[in-house]
Amino acid sequence: IDRIMSGYYVTDLSQRVHVRGSLTLYQPGLEMVLETPQGSAVQVNSFEQSRLHIGQVVDVVGFPNPHQYSEVLDDASVQPTSQTQLIQPATVEWADALAGHHPFQLISMQGKLAAEVHEPHQDTLVIQTGPHVFSAILPRTVWNQELNEAALPDYRIGSTVRVVGVCFVHAGGPWNTERWFDLQLRTPQDVIVLVAPSWWTVRHLLYV
């Protein structure tokens, strides 16, 4: 296994793994997600608090966590590069996301806004696609004060929206199989209102 040190590749006989990819999610001091142009993605748990940006190519070295549903590196160190390579989100259907085909990948999904919840630590959109629902979450943490100022606005319930986020598959049970998923947003710009809800609601019809 190779790792980066002072600009050179050196042999590392420990269990650490080296991954290079573009940042698709970054919460300073908590976690980041990397994705390669080939679509391989990994979650990285790190105390890194440098000013990194989405799309920046970084090298990480960490210990793989075999107990997670998909690729996770713990206790990782991060080496930023000067390169930027933005990852384009893949358009995904609800069934494919639930089946666990896109763990930690940047994806795009569409549906109708069923509910919106504002909490001190996060904003949550509940989105309905066909007979199913999923959540799109914008977290805010004490580590990054900029996120506290980037709350989601109040959208009109019933709006057709497209959301872009990193897919987190939540698994459990004796076989660690997928049970549900949600999308983790990065900024309010990850939500696009495609169609506003119809003015003709039951309340308005009664009024008329």
Short mmCIF file of C-alpha atoms in Angstrom, two decimals:
data_model
loop_
_atom_site.label_atom_id
_atom_site.label_comp_id
_atom_site.label_asym_id
_atom_site.label_seq_id
_atom_site.Cartn_x
_atom_site.Cartn_y
_atom_site.Cartn_z
CA ILE A 1 0.00 0.00 0.00
CA ASP A 2 1.37 3.44 -0.87
CA ARG A 3 0.88 6.67 0.97
CA ILE A 4 1.92 10.30 0.42
CA MET A 5 4.65 11.89 2.57
CA SER A 6 6.43 15.14 1.70
CA GLY A 7 5.53 14.69 -1.94
CA TYR A 8 6.97 11.17 -2.25
CA TYR A 9 5.35 7.74 -2.40
CA VAL A 10 6.67 5.43 0.30
CA THR A 11 5.83 1.86 1.21
CA ASP A 12 3.52 1.44 4.21
CA LEU A 13 3.23 -2.05 5.69
CA SER A 14 0.36 -1.17 8.04
CA GLN A 15 -3.33 -1.66 7.25
CA ARG A 16 -3.80 1.91 6.04
CA VAL A 17 -5.26 2.60 2.60
CA HIS A 18 -4.48 5.48 0.23
CA VAL A 19 -7.29 7.03 -1.85
CA ARG A 20 -7.20 10.00 -4.25
CA GLY A 21 -10.44 11.64 -5.32
CA SER A 22 -12.50 14.82 -5.61
CA LEU A 23 -14.34 16.22 -2.60
CA THR A 24 -18.11 15.92 -2.97
CA LEU A 25 -18.88 16.58 0.71
CA TYR A 26 -16.87 18.29 3.44
CA GLN A 27 -17.72 18.96 7.08
CA PRO A 28 -14.54 20.34 8.67
CA GLY A 29 -13.49 18.39 11.73
CA LEU A 30 -16.00 15.60 11.11
CA GLU A 31 -16.08 13.92 7.72
CA MET A 32 -15.58 14.20 4.00
CA VAL A 33 -16.56 12.14 0.98
CA LEU A 34 -14.30 11.53 -2.01
CA GLU A 35 -15.37 10.29 -5.42
CA THR A 36 -13.25 9.28 -8.38
CA PRO A 37 -14.16 10.04 -12.02
CA GLN A 38 -14.99 6.32 -12.33
CA GLY A 39 -17.72 6.64 -9.68
CA SER A 40 -15.98 4.95 -6.74
CA ALA A 41 -16.75 6.81 -3.51
CA VAL A 42 -15.49 6.61 0.07
CA GLN A 43 -16.46 8.33 3.31
CA VAL A 44 -13.52 9.65 5.31
CA ASN A 45 -13.70 10.31 9.04
CA SER A 46 -11.08 12.91 9.85
CA PHE A 47 -10.39 15.85 12.17
CA GLU A 48 -9.20 17.85 9.16
CA GLN A 49 -10.29 21.51 9.35
CA SER A 50 -8.36 23.07 6.46
CA ARG A 51 -10.17 25.35 4.03
CA LEU A 52 -10.93 22.79 1.34
CA HIS A 53 -13.55 23.24 -1.36
CA ILE A 54 -15.95 20.96 -3.20
CA GLY A 55 -14.26 19.51 -6.28
CA GLN A 56 -10.75 19.81 -4.87
CA VAL A 57 -8.63 16.70 -5.45
CA VAL A 58 -7.11 15.36 -2.22
CA ASP A 59 -5.10 12.35 -1.09
CA VAL A 60 -6.23 10.61 2.08
CA VAL A 61 -4.65 7.79 4.09
CA GLY A 62 -6.74 5.99 6.69
CA PHE A 63 -7.81 2.70 8.20
CA PRO A 64 -10.68 0.87 6.44
CA ASN A 65 -13.67 0.14 8.66
CA PRO A 66 -14.90 -3.40 7.84
CA HIS A 67 -18.08 -2.99 9.89
CA GLN A 68 -19.66 -0.38 7.62
CA TYR A 69 -22.03 -1.04 4.72
CA SER A 70 -19.66 0.54 2.21
CA GLU A 71 -16.16 2.01 2.00
CA VAL A 72 -15.24 4.05 5.09
CA LEU A 73 -11.80 5.22 6.22
CA ASP A 74 -11.24 6.12 9.88
CA ASP A 75 -8.51 8.21 11.56
CA ALA A 76 -7.53 9.58 8.17
CA SER A 77 -4.88 12.13 7.29
CA VAL A 78 -5.47 14.46 4.36
CA GLN A 79 -3.06 15.90 1.80
CA PRO A 80 -4.70 18.57 -0.43
CA THR A 81 -3.57 19.09 -4.03
CA SER A 82 -3.85 22.12 -6.29
CA GLN A 83 -6.12 20.24 -8.70
CA THR A 84 -9.87 20.71 -9.06
CA GLN A 85 -12.13 18.16 -10.75
CA LEU A 86 -15.84 18.57 -10.19
CA ILE A 87 -17.95 15.42 -10.06
CA GLN A 88 -21.25 15.51 -11.95
CA PRO A 89 -24.20 13.96 -10.10
CA ALA A 90 -25.75 10.79 -11.48
CA THR A 91 -29.53 10.83 -11.97
CA VAL A 92 -30.91 8.00 -9.83
CA GLU A 93 -34.32 6.43 -9.20
CA TRP A 94 -35.60 5.68 -5.69
CA ALA A 95 -35.39 1.89 -6.10
CA ASP A 96 -31.74 2.00 -7.17
CA ALA A 97 -30.78 4.22 -4.25
CA LEU A 98 -32.62 1.98 -1.77
CA ALA A 99 -30.94 -1.10 -3.24
CA GLY A 100 -27.60 0.34 -2.16
CA HIS A 101 -26.17 0.78 -5.65
CA HIS A 102 -24.84 4.31 -4.98
CA PRO A 103 -23.35 4.50 -1.46
CA PHE A 104 -21.53 7.82 -0.86
CA GLN A 105 -21.92 8.80 -4.52
CA LEU A 106 -23.10 12.24 -5.61
CA ILE A 107 -26.57 11.72 -7.07
CA SER A 108 -29.58 13.69 -8.24
CA MET A 109 -33.23 12.83 -7.52
CA GLN A 110 -36.56 14.45 -8.25
CA GLY A 111 -39.92 14.48 -6.49
CA LYS A 112 -42.59 16.53 -4.74
CA LEU A 113 -41.91 18.28 -1.48
CA ALA A 114 -44.08 16.65 1.20
CA ALA A 115 -42.66 18.36 4.30
CA GLU A 116 -39.86 20.63 5.50
CA VAL A 117 -38.39 20.62 9.01
CA HIS A 118 -35.99 23.22 10.44
CA GLU A 119 -33.89 22.20 13.44
CA PRO A 120 -30.89 23.84 15.13
CA HIS A 121 -28.48 21.23 13.73
CA GLN A 122 -30.01 20.57 10.31
CA ASP A 123 -32.75 21.28 7.77
CA THR A 124 -34.67 18.34 6.34
CA LEU A 125 -36.78 18.05 3.21
CA VAL A 126 -39.13 15.08 2.92
CA ILE A 127 -39.57 14.36 -0.77
CA GLN A 128 -42.12 12.04 -2.35
CA THR A 129 -41.34 10.18 -5.55
CA GLY A 130 -44.21 7.98 -6.67
CA PRO A 131 -45.48 6.07 -3.59
CA HIS A 132 -42.13 6.41 -1.80
CA VAL A 133 -40.41 9.12 0.24
CA PHE A 134 -36.83 9.99 1.10
CA SER A 135 -35.09 12.75 3.04
CA ALA A 136 -32.66 15.39 1.82
CA ILE A 137 -30.69 16.84 4.75
CA LEU A 138 -28.57 19.99 5.01
CA PRO A 139 -26.47 19.63 8.19
CA ARG A 140 -25.09 22.50 10.24
CA THR A 141 -22.28 21.91 12.71
CA VAL A 142 -20.40 23.87 15.35
CA TRP A 143 -17.18 23.21 13.44
CA ASN A 144 -18.13 25.33 10.45
CA GLN A 145 -19.95 28.56 11.30
CA GLU A 146 -20.57 29.26 7.62
CA LEU A 147 -23.02 26.35 7.54
CA ASN A 148 -25.06 28.01 10.28
CA GLU A 149 -25.77 30.89 7.89
CA ALA A 150 -26.69 28.60 4.99
CA ALA A 151 -30.10 27.40 6.12
CA LEU A 152 -32.66 26.25 3.58
CA PRO A 153 -35.43 28.73 2.75
CA ASP A 154 -39.08 27.84 3.23
CA TYR A 155 -40.25 26.08 0.08
CA ARG A 156 -43.93 25.69 -0.80
CA ILE A 157 -45.24 22.25 0.04
CA GLY A 158 -46.18 20.41 -3.15
CA SER A 159 -43.37 21.94 -5.21
CA THR A 160 -41.60 19.65 -7.64
CA VAL A 161 -37.92 19.81 -6.74
CA ARG A 162 -34.64 18.32 -7.87
CA VAL A 163 -32.04 17.73 -5.16
CA VAL A 164 -28.35 16.93 -5.47
CA GLY A 165 -26.53 15.28 -2.60
CA VAL A 166 -24.31 12.49 -1.37
CA CYS A 167 -26.24 9.24 -0.90
CA PHE A 168 -25.93 7.74 2.58
CA VAL A 169 -27.24 4.17 2.78
CA HIS A 170 -28.24 3.12 6.30
CA ALA A 171 -27.93 -0.59 6.96
CA GLY A 172 -28.49 -2.94 9.85
CA GLY A 173 -29.53 -6.40 10.90
CA PRO A 174 -27.32 -9.50 11.08
CA TRP A 175 -26.34 -9.22 7.40
CA ASN A 176 -25.79 -5.43 7.39
CA THR A 177 -28.22 -5.02 4.49
CA GLU A 178 -29.57 -1.69 3.27
CA ARG A 179 -32.72 -0.40 5.03
CA TRP A 180 -33.12 3.20 3.96
CA PHE A 181 -31.16 6.07 2.48
CA ASP A 182 -31.02 9.85 2.56
CA LEU A 183 -29.24 12.54 0.59
CA GLN A 184 -26.85 14.87 2.36
CA LEU A 185 -26.89 18.32 0.77
CA ARG A 186 -23.90 20.67 0.73
CA THR A 187 -25.50 24.09 0.20
CA PRO A 188 -29.01 25.48 -0.45
CA GLN A 189 -28.03 25.58 -4.15
CA ASP A 190 -28.37 21.79 -4.15
CA VAL A 191 -32.16 22.28 -4.19
CA ILE A 192 -33.84 23.45 -7.40
CA VAL A 193 -37.57 24.14 -7.63
CA LEU A 194 -38.72 22.82 -11.00
CA VAL A 195 -42.49 23.41 -10.74
CA ALA A 196 -44.38 25.45 -8.18
CA PRO A 197 -47.45 23.78 -6.62
CA SER A 198 -50.83 24.41 -8.18
CA TRP A 199 -52.87 27.29 -6.76
CA TRP A 200 -55.93 25.03 -6.88
CA THR A 201 -55.87 23.53 -3.43
CA VAL A 202 -58.94 22.28 -1.53
CA ARG A 203 -58.81 25.41 0.62
CA HIS A 204 -58.75 27.72 -2.38
CA LEU A 205 -61.56 25.79 -4.07
CA LEU A 206 -63.73 26.21 -0.96
CA TYR A 207 -62.86 29.89 -0.89
CA VAL A 208 -63.88 30.32 -4.55
#
